[in-house]
CSV table of C-alpha atoms in Angstrom, one decimal:
chain,number,residue,atom,x,y,z
L,12,ALA,CA,-1.9,5.1,-7.6
L,13,THR,CA,-0.3,8.3,-8.9
L,14,HIS,CA,0.6,10.9,-6.2
L,15,ARG,CA,2.7,14.1,-6.5
L,16,GLY,CA,4.1,13.1,-9.9
L,17,ARG,CA,5.2,9.6,-8.8
L,18,ILE,CA,3.6,6.2,-9.3
L,19,TRP,CA,3.1,4.1,-6.2
L,20,VAL,CA,2.9,0.3,-6.5
L,21,MET,CA,1.9,-1.4,-3.2
L,22,GLY,CA,0.5,-4.5,-1.6
L,23,GLY,CA,-0.2,-7.9,-3.0
L,24,THR,CA,0.2,-11.5,-2.1
L,25,GLY,CA,3.1,-13.4,-3.7
L,26,ALA,CA,4.3,-17.0,-3.9
L,27,SER,CA,3.4,-19.2,-0.9
L,28,GLN,CA,0.8,-16.7,0.1
L,29,LYS,CA,3.5,-14.2,1.3
L,30,ASN,CA,1.9,-10.9,2.1
L,31,HIS,CA,3.6,-7.7,1.0
L,32,THR,CA,3.7,-4.5,3.0
L,33,GLU,CA,6.4,-2.6,1.2
L,34,PRO,CA,5.4,0.0,-1.4
L,35,TRP,CA,7.7,0.9,-4.3
L,36,ILE,CA,7.6,4.4,-5.8
L,37,PHE,CA,8.6,5.2,-9.4
L,38,ASP,CA,9.7,8.8,-9.9
L,39,THR,CA,8.8,9.7,-13.5
L,40,ASN,CA,11.3,12.7,-13.5
L,41,ALA,CA,14.3,10.7,-12.3
L,42,THR,CA,13.1,7.4,-14.0
L,43,SER,CA,14.1,5.5,-10.8
L,44,TRP,CA,12.5,3.4,-8.1
L,45,SER,CA,12.6,3.9,-4.4
L,46,ARG,CA,11.1,2.2,-1.4
L,47,GLY,CA,8.2,3.8,0.3
L,48,PRO,CA,7.0,3.6,3.9
L,49,ASP,CA,5.7,0.2,5.0
L,50,LEU,CA,1.9,-0.3,5.1
L,51,PRO,CA,0.7,-1.0,8.6
L,52,CYS,CA,-0.5,-4.4,7.4
L,53,SER,CA,-0.4,-6.3,4.2
L,54,LEU,CA,-3.1,-5.6,1.6
L,55,SER,CA,-4.0,-6.9,-1.8
L,56,CYS,CA,-6.9,-6.1,-4.1
L,57,GLY,CA,-7.4,-2.8,-2.4
L,58,ALA,CA,-7.7,0.7,-3.7
L,59,ALA,CA,-5.4,3.7,-3.5
L,60,TRP,CA,-5.5,7.3,-4.6
L,61,SER,CA,-4.3,10.8,-4.1
L,62,PHE,CA,-6.9,13.0,-2.4
L,63,HIS,CA,-6.3,16.6,-1.2
L,64,GLY,CA,-2.5,16.1,-0.9
L,65,ALA,CA,-2.6,12.8,0.9
L,66,LEU,CA,-2.1,9.3,-0.5
L,67,LEU,CA,-4.8,6.9,0.8
L,68,ALA,CA,-4.7,3.1,0.8
L,69,ILE,CA,-8.3,1.8,1.3
L,70,SER,CA,-9.1,-1.7,2.5
L,71,GLY,CA,-8.5,-4.9,0.5
L,72,GLY,CA,-7.6,-8.4,1.5
L,73,ARG,CA,-4.7,-10.2,3.1
L,74,TRP,CA,-3.7,-13.8,3.7
L,75,ASP,CA,-4.3,-14.9,7.3
L,76,GLU,CA,-2.0,-17.6,8.4
L,77,ASP,CA,-4.1,-18.6,11.4
L,78,GLN,CA,-7.3,-19.0,9.4
L,79,GLY,CA,-5.5,-20.4,6.3
L,80,THR,CA,-7.5,-18.1,3.9
L,81,HIS,CA,-7.8,-14.6,2.6
L,82,VAL,CA,-9.7,-12.2,4.9
L,83,PHE,CA,-11.1,-8.7,4.2
L,84,GLU,CA,-9.3,-5.7,5.7
L,85,THR,CA,-11.6,-2.8,6.4
L,86,ARG,CA,-9.1,-0.3,7.6
L,87,SER,CA,-7.8,2.6,5.5
L,88,PHE,CA,-4.4,4.3,5.8
L,89,ILE,CA,-2.7,7.6,4.9
L,90,LEU,CA,0.7,6.8,3.5
L,91,ASP,CA,1.9,10.2,2.5
L,92,GLY,CA,0.6,13.7,3.4
L,93,GLU,CA,-1.1,15.2,6.4
L,94,GLY,CA,-1.8,12.6,9.1
L,95,ALA,CA,0.6,10.0,7.6
L,96,GLU,CA,1.3,8.5,11.0
L,97,ASN,CA,-0.9,5.6,9.8
């Protein structure tokens, strides 16, 4: 998602079904990457967008070790902006 002039890359499932919770932010003015605030849970195949000054991460899937499969995550989170306590 793009938010406040920066590009946010977040979520995903990597090798060995490892879930990712750490967003990375690309600042187009400084042409550099920085680490963003952790997602409260891992997400992949979700949606994110900037809306009225807040960056939202909306649902998606995650790998569940106990079930041995991907499960759907219905929660949404505010990552930056008003109410960003998650």
